[in-house]
Amino acid sequence: MKNYRAYSLILPLALSLAAPQAIAATVDETQGLSITVQEVAELSLYQGPSGTHFDIGATAPQAGDTPSAIVTGAMDARLHYTSVVPAGTTRSISVSLDGDLQPGMRLMLSIPMIIGEGQVGNSQFSAPTELTASPKVAINSIGSAVTGTGANAGAQLAYSLSYDATELTATDSPIDVTVLYTLSAAE
């Protein structure tokens, strides 16, 4: 009987030591994470090194002709933007003119191309459009997008000036106006 008792004590002890190892190999731990994506609306203007300047020529190409405009930097400007919107919503960029031009002058803007990634929107100014004090939508349907930065990214801004030479008045100083771009809230 003594031998039987020795085996009966050793066997349960061996089983109790082996059991925790089998359970420990199947235990998993989890951690919950929460991610929030905020709306983003950023807009900046890249202006080339020369700026945009219109200089209406001091002389006509020929006596009796309309004076010509010499334009500097009219296509160097780029509009850069970043937009993150809720699902199913879009933004737009409107443009307006602040300041007074001479009678007979019209400042025109076209946006011939937009370079970027995502839903960068659609130009409403593919043809030259007159800028006025009343805001006009220039780019619509902007979703979540980035245009990039620098001279070869974003929405190309091409300015032009039309004028009636019979209404021009010579000036000693430039006629300064401001073009205002506004990135709207998500709609």
PDB file of C-alpha atoms in Angstrom:
ATOM      1  CA  MET A   1       0.000   0.000   0.000  1.00  0.00           C
ATOM      2  CA  LYS A   2       2.805   2.340   0.579  1.00  0.00           C
ATOM      3  CA  ASN A   3       3.807   2.343  -3.060  1.00  0.00           C
ATOM      4  CA  TYR A   4       0.250   3.093  -4.133  1.00  0.00           C
ATOM      5  CA  ARG A   5       0.129   6.239  -1.969  1.00  0.00           C
ATOM      6  CA  ALA A   6       3.369   7.589  -3.368  1.00  0.00           C
ATOM      7  CA  TYR A   7       2.047   7.364  -6.909  1.00  0.00           C
ATOM      8  CA  SER A   8      -1.245   8.917  -5.977  1.00  0.00           C
ATOM      9  CA  LEU A   9       0.528  12.035  -4.610  1.00  0.00           C
ATOM     10  CA  ILE A  10       2.950  12.440  -7.519  1.00  0.00           C
ATOM     11  CA  LEU A  11       0.345  12.192 -10.310  1.00  0.00           C
ATOM     12  CA  PRO A  12      -1.971  15.045  -9.117  1.00  0.00           C
ATOM     13  CA  LEU A  13       1.057  17.256  -8.443  1.00  0.00           C
ATOM     14  CA  ALA A  14       2.388  16.705 -11.996  1.00  0.00           C
ATOM     15  CA  LEU A  15      -1.045  17.462 -13.529  1.00  0.00           C
ATOM     16  CA  SER A  16      -1.462  20.661 -11.511  1.00  0.00           C
ATOM     17  CA  LEU A  17       1.914  22.023 -12.724  1.00  0.00           C
ATOM     18  CA  ALA A  18       1.154  21.262 -16.392  1.00  0.00           C
ATOM     19  CA  ALA A  19      -2.331  22.828 -16.462  1.00  0.00           C
ATOM     20  CA  PRO A  20      -1.401  26.566 -16.147  1.00  0.00           C
ATOM     21  CA  GLN A  21       0.986  26.341 -19.089  1.00  0.00           C
ATOM     22  CA  ALA A  22      -1.775  25.135 -21.405  1.00  0.00           C
ATOM     23  CA  ILE A  23      -4.145  27.952 -20.358  1.00  0.00           C
ATOM     24  CA  ALA A  24      -1.503  30.718 -20.580  1.00  0.00           C
ATOM     25  CA  ALA A  25      -0.842  29.970 -24.267  1.00  0.00           C
ATOM     26  CA  THR A  26      -4.446  30.904 -25.259  1.00  0.00           C
ATOM     27  CA  VAL A  27      -4.938  34.195 -23.378  1.00  0.00           C
ATOM     28  CA  ASP A  28      -5.578  37.330 -25.490  1.00  0.00           C
ATOM     29  CA  GLU A  29      -5.619  40.974 -24.436  1.00  0.00           C
ATOM     30  CA  THR A  30      -7.394  43.762 -26.335  1.00  0.00           C
ATOM     31  CA  GLN A  31      -7.362  47.535 -26.195  1.00  0.00           C
ATOM     32  CA  GLY A  32      -9.980  49.794 -27.748  1.00  0.00           C
ATOM     33  CA  LEU A  33      -8.853  52.864 -29.716  1.00  0.00           C
ATOM     34  CA  SER A  34     -10.842  55.897 -30.807  1.00  0.00           C
ATOM     35  CA  ILE A  35      -9.937  57.939 -33.904  1.00  0.00           C
ATOM     36  CA  THR A  36     -11.535  61.305 -34.668  1.00  0.00           C
ATOM     37  CA  VAL A  37     -11.055  63.078 -38.009  1.00  0.00           C
ATOM     38  CA  GLN A  38     -11.596  66.833 -37.776  1.00  0.00           C
ATOM     39  CA  GLU A  39     -12.792  69.033 -40.637  1.00  0.00           C
ATOM     40  CA  VAL A  40      -9.967  70.959 -42.323  1.00  0.00           C
ATOM     41  CA  ALA A  41     -10.284  74.078 -44.489  1.00  0.00           C
ATOM     42  CA  GLU A  42      -7.061  75.876 -45.440  1.00  0.00           C
ATOM     43  CA  LEU A  43      -6.427  78.264 -48.303  1.00  0.00           C
ATOM     44  CA  SER A  44      -3.262  80.065 -49.393  1.00  0.00           C
ATOM     45  CA  LEU A  45      -2.059  81.980 -52.415  1.00  0.00           C
ATOM     46  CA  TYR A  46       1.268  81.330 -54.105  1.00  0.00           C
ATOM     47  CA  GLN A  47       2.465  84.366 -56.010  1.00  0.00           C
ATOM     48  CA  GLY A  48       5.349  84.089 -58.442  1.00  0.00           C
ATOM     49  CA  PRO A  49       8.477  86.184 -57.935  1.00  0.00           C
ATOM     50  CA  SER A  50       7.277  89.058 -60.123  1.00  0.00           C
ATOM     51  CA  GLY A  51       3.769  89.517 -58.728  1.00  0.00           C
ATOM     52  CA  THR A  52       0.980  90.413 -61.143  1.00  0.00           C
ATOM     53  CA  HIS A  53       1.220  93.819 -62.769  1.00  0.00           C
ATOM     54  CA  PHE A  54      -0.530  95.334 -65.772  1.00  0.00           C
ATOM     55  CA  ASP A  55       1.194  98.246 -67.493  1.00  0.00           C
ATOM     56  CA  ILE A  56      -0.843  99.837 -70.239  1.00  0.00           C
ATOM     57  CA  GLY A  57       1.697 100.895 -72.848  1.00  0.00           C
ATOM     58  CA  ALA A  58       2.735 104.533 -73.136  1.00  0.00           C
ATOM     59  CA  THR A  59       2.330 104.351 -76.886  1.00  0.00           C
ATOM     60  CA  ALA A  60      -0.012 102.609 -79.253  1.00  0.00           C
ATOM     61  CA  PRO A  61       1.550 100.138 -81.691  1.00  0.00           C
ATOM     62  CA  GLN A  62       0.675 102.645 -84.411  1.00  0.00           C
ATOM     63  CA  ALA A  63      -0.914 106.094 -84.327  1.00  0.00           C
ATOM     64  CA  GLY A  64      -4.672 105.651 -84.117  1.00  0.00           C
ATOM     65  CA  ASP A  65      -4.466 102.156 -82.532  1.00  0.00           C
ATOM     66  CA  THR A  66      -5.439 101.209 -78.979  1.00  0.00           C
ATOM     67  CA  PRO A  67      -2.571 101.333 -76.435  1.00  0.00           C
ATOM     68  CA  SER A  68      -1.426  97.820 -75.576  1.00  0.00           C
ATOM     69  CA  ALA A  69      -1.190  96.342 -72.099  1.00  0.00           C
ATOM     70  CA  ILE A  70       2.122  94.839 -71.010  1.00  0.00           C
ATOM     71  CA  VAL A  71       1.345  92.143 -68.459  1.00  0.00           C
ATOM     72  CA  THR A  72       3.830  90.810 -65.894  1.00  0.00           C
ATOM     73  CA  GLY A  73       3.185  87.618 -63.942  1.00  0.00           C
ATOM     74  CA  ALA A  74      -0.426  87.188 -65.026  1.00  0.00           C
ATOM     75  CA  MET A  75      -0.189  83.383 -64.900  1.00  0.00           C
ATOM     76  CA  ASP A  76       2.287  82.920 -62.041  1.00  0.00           C
ATOM     77  CA  ALA A  77      -0.273  82.831 -59.216  1.00  0.00           C
ATOM     78  CA  ARG A  78      -1.589  79.550 -57.792  1.00  0.00           C
ATOM     79  CA  LEU A  79      -4.310  78.910 -55.257  1.00  0.00           C
ATOM     80  CA  HIS A  80      -3.468  76.096 -52.816  1.00  0.00           C
ATOM     81  CA  TYR A  81      -6.013  74.474 -50.541  1.00  0.00           C
ATOM     82  CA  THR A  82      -6.570  71.563 -48.199  1.00  0.00           C
ATOM     83  CA  SER A  83     -10.059  70.304 -47.501  1.00  0.00           C
ATOM     84  CA  VAL A  84     -11.363  67.480 -45.313  1.00  0.00           C
ATOM     85  CA  VAL A  85     -15.165  67.321 -45.247  1.00  0.00           C
ATOM     86  CA  PRO A  86     -17.839  65.058 -43.764  1.00  0.00           C
ATOM     87  CA  ALA A  87     -19.203  62.384 -46.119  1.00  0.00           C
ATOM     88  CA  GLY A  88     -21.639  63.749 -48.683  1.00  0.00           C
ATOM     89  CA  THR A  89     -20.591  67.405 -48.325  1.00  0.00           C
ATOM     90  CA  THR A  90     -18.490  69.727 -50.471  1.00  0.00           C
ATOM     91  CA  ARG A  91     -16.925  73.176 -50.336  1.00  0.00           C
ATOM     92  CA  SER A  92     -16.511  75.955 -52.863  1.00  0.00           C
ATOM     93  CA  ILE A  93     -14.129  78.857 -53.409  1.00  0.00           C
ATOM     94  CA  SER A  94     -15.616  82.222 -54.290  1.00  0.00           C
ATOM     95  CA  VAL A  95     -13.771  85.272 -55.580  1.00  0.00           C
ATOM     96  CA  SER A  96     -14.516  88.989 -55.474  1.00  0.00           C
ATOM     97  CA  LEU A  97     -12.778  92.268 -56.243  1.00  0.00           C
ATOM     98  CA  ASP A  98     -12.134  94.915 -53.596  1.00  0.00           C
ATOM     99  CA  GLY A  99     -11.194  98.336 -54.935  1.00  0.00           C
ATOM    100  CA  ASP A 100     -12.113 100.522 -57.859  1.00  0.00           C
ATOM    101  CA  LEU A 101     -10.853 100.257 -61.406  1.00  0.00           C
ATOM    102  CA  GLN A 102     -11.076 103.135 -63.842  1.00  0.00           C
ATOM    103  CA  PRO A 103     -14.265 103.384 -65.889  1.00  0.00           C
ATOM    104  CA  GLY A 104     -14.022 101.094 -68.905  1.00  0.00           C
ATOM    105  CA  MET A 105     -11.571  98.667 -67.199  1.00  0.00           C
ATOM    106  CA  ARG A 106     -12.480  95.061 -66.454  1.00  0.00           C
ATOM    107  CA  LEU A 107     -10.251  92.649 -64.516  1.00  0.00           C
ATOM    108  CA  MET A 108     -10.776  89.102 -65.743  1.00  0.00           C
ATOM    109  CA  LEU A 109      -9.816  85.765 -64.180  1.00  0.00           C
ATOM    110  CA  SER A 110      -9.698  82.285 -65.615  1.00  0.00           C
ATOM    111  CA  ILE A 111      -8.722  79.080 -63.840  1.00  0.00           C
ATOM    112  CA  PRO A 112      -7.639  76.810 -66.694  1.00  0.00           C
ATOM    113  CA  MET A 113      -6.488  73.870 -64.560  1.00  0.00           C
ATOM    114  CA  ILE A 114      -6.401  72.483 -61.029  1.00  0.00           C
ATOM    115  CA  ILE A 115      -3.634  70.079 -60.009  1.00  0.00           C
ATOM    116  CA  GLY A 116      -3.987  68.032 -56.831  1.00  0.00           C
ATOM    117  CA  GLU A 117      -5.145  64.783 -55.265  1.00  0.00           C
ATOM    118  CA  GLY A 118      -8.633  63.807 -54.180  1.00  0.00           C
ATOM    119  CA  GLN A 119     -11.803  65.698 -55.048  1.00  0.00           C
ATOM    120  CA  VAL A 120     -10.131  69.042 -55.954  1.00  0.00           C
ATOM    121  CA  GLY A 121     -13.308  70.472 -57.483  1.00  0.00           C
ATOM    122  CA  ASN A 122     -14.322  71.960 -60.814  1.00  0.00           C
ATOM    123  CA  SER A 123     -13.338  75.342 -62.230  1.00  0.00           C
ATOM    124  CA  GLN A 124     -16.297  77.573 -63.043  1.00  0.00           C
ATOM    125  CA  PHE A 125     -13.886  80.057 -64.639  1.00  0.00           C
ATOM    126  CA  SER A 126     -12.527  77.996 -67.533  1.00  0.00           C
ATOM    127  CA  ALA A 127     -13.110  81.082 -69.710  1.00  0.00           C
ATOM    128  CA  PRO A 128     -12.116  84.590 -68.548  1.00  0.00           C
ATOM    129  CA  THR A 129     -14.746  85.878 -66.101  1.00  0.00           C
ATOM    130  CA  GLU A 130     -15.066  89.485 -64.934  1.00  0.00           C
ATOM    131  CA  LEU A 131     -14.305  90.078 -61.254  1.00  0.00           C
ATOM    132  CA  THR A 132     -16.660  92.397 -59.383  1.00  0.00           C
ATOM    133  CA  ALA A 133     -17.416  93.332 -55.780  1.00  0.00           C
ATOM    134  CA  SER A 134     -20.077  90.585 -55.715  1.00  0.00           C
ATOM    135  CA  PRO A 135     -18.570  87.166 -54.893  1.00  0.00           C
ATOM    136  CA  LYS A 136     -18.755  84.544 -57.649  1.00  0.00           C
ATOM    137  CA  VAL A 137     -18.133  80.817 -57.217  1.00  0.00           C
ATOM    138  CA  ALA A 138     -14.853  80.082 -58.994  1.00  0.00           C
ATOM    139  CA  ILE A 139     -14.361  76.437 -57.932  1.00  0.00           C
ATOM    140  CA  ASN A 140     -17.147  74.142 -56.726  1.00  0.00           C
ATOM    141  CA  SER A 141     -17.571  70.506 -55.656  1.00  0.00           C
ATOM    142  CA  ILE A 142     -14.434  70.420 -53.470  1.00  0.00           C
ATOM    143  CA  GLY A 143     -14.438  67.324 -51.290  1.00  0.00           C
ATOM    144  CA  SER A 144     -11.559  65.905 -49.289  1.00  0.00           C
ATOM    145  CA  ALA A 145      -8.516  66.996 -51.280  1.00  0.00           C
ATOM    146  CA  VAL A 146      -5.038  68.513 -51.244  1.00  0.00           C
ATOM    147  CA  THR A 147      -3.573  70.567 -54.072  1.00  0.00           C
ATOM    148  CA  GLY A 148       0.052  70.501 -52.991  1.00  0.00           C
ATOM    149  CA  THR A 149       2.263  73.570 -52.715  1.00  0.00           C
ATOM    150  CA  GLY A 150       4.591  75.539 -54.961  1.00  0.00           C
ATOM    151  CA  ALA A 151       4.604  76.876 -58.486  1.00  0.00           C
ATOM    152  CA  ASN A 152       3.343  73.731 -60.223  1.00  0.00           C
ATOM    153  CA  ALA A 153       0.492  72.746 -57.904  1.00  0.00           C
ATOM    154  CA  GLY A 154      -3.004  73.942 -57.128  1.00  0.00           C
ATOM    155  CA  ALA A 155      -5.406  76.038 -59.165  1.00  0.00           C
ATOM    156  CA  GLN A 156      -3.683  78.155 -61.807  1.00  0.00           C
ATOM    157  CA  LEU A 157      -4.921  81.763 -61.708  1.00  0.00           C
ATOM    158  CA  ALA A 158      -4.720  83.543 -65.057  1.00  0.00           C
ATOM    159  CA  TYR A 159      -5.535  87.265 -64.912  1.00  0.00           C
ATOM    160  CA  SER A 160      -6.270  89.502 -67.874  1.00  0.00           C
ATOM    161  CA  LEU A 161      -7.330  93.112 -68.228  1.00  0.00           C
ATOM    162  CA  SER A 162      -9.731  94.465 -70.780  1.00  0.00           C
ATOM    163  CA  TYR A 163     -10.287  98.187 -71.216  1.00  0.00           C
ATOM    164  CA  ASP A 164     -11.829 100.832 -73.391  1.00  0.00           C
ATOM    165  CA  ALA A 165      -8.969 103.108 -74.449  1.00  0.00           C
ATOM    166  CA  THR A 166     -11.345 106.037 -74.914  1.00  0.00           C
ATOM    167  CA  GLU A 167     -12.144 105.997 -71.178  1.00  0.00           C
ATOM    168  CA  LEU A 168      -8.587 105.624 -69.807  1.00  0.00           C
ATOM    169  CA  THR A 169      -7.113 108.293 -67.562  1.00  0.00           C
ATOM    170  CA  ALA A 170      -3.333 108.500 -67.120  1.00  0.00           C
ATOM    171  CA  THR A 171      -2.141 108.011 -63.523  1.00  0.00           C
ATOM    172  CA  ASP A 172       1.116 108.780 -61.712  1.00  0.00           C
ATOM    173  CA  SER A 173       0.695 105.841 -59.336  1.00  0.00           C
ATOM    174  CA  PRO A 174      -0.677 102.320 -59.795  1.00  0.00           C
ATOM    175  CA  ILE A 175      -4.355 101.525 -59.365  1.00  0.00           C
ATOM    176  CA  ASP A 176      -4.284  98.958 -56.564  1.00  0.00           C
ATOM    177  CA  VAL A 177      -7.087  96.450 -56.125  1.00  0.00           C
ATOM    178  CA  THR A 178      -7.391  93.305 -54.016  1.00  0.00           C
ATOM    179  CA  VAL A 179      -8.769  89.971 -55.173  1.00  0.00           C
ATOM    180  CA  LEU A 180     -10.403  88.091 -52.275  1.00  0.00           C
ATOM    181  CA  TYR A 181     -10.650  84.278 -52.328  1.00  0.00           C
ATOM    182  CA  THR A 182     -12.962  82.575 -49.796  1.00  0.00           C
ATOM    183  CA  LEU A 183     -13.098  78.826 -49.079  1.00  0.00           C
ATOM    184  CA  SER A 184     -16.635  78.109 -47.860  1.00  0.00           C
ATOM    185  CA  ALA A 185     -17.779  75.882 -45.050  1.00  0.00           C
ATOM    186  CA  ALA A 186     -18.829  72.355 -45.958  1.00  0.00           C
ATOM    187  CA  GLU A 187     -22.362  72.251 -47.409  1.00  0.00           C
TER     188      GLU A 187
END
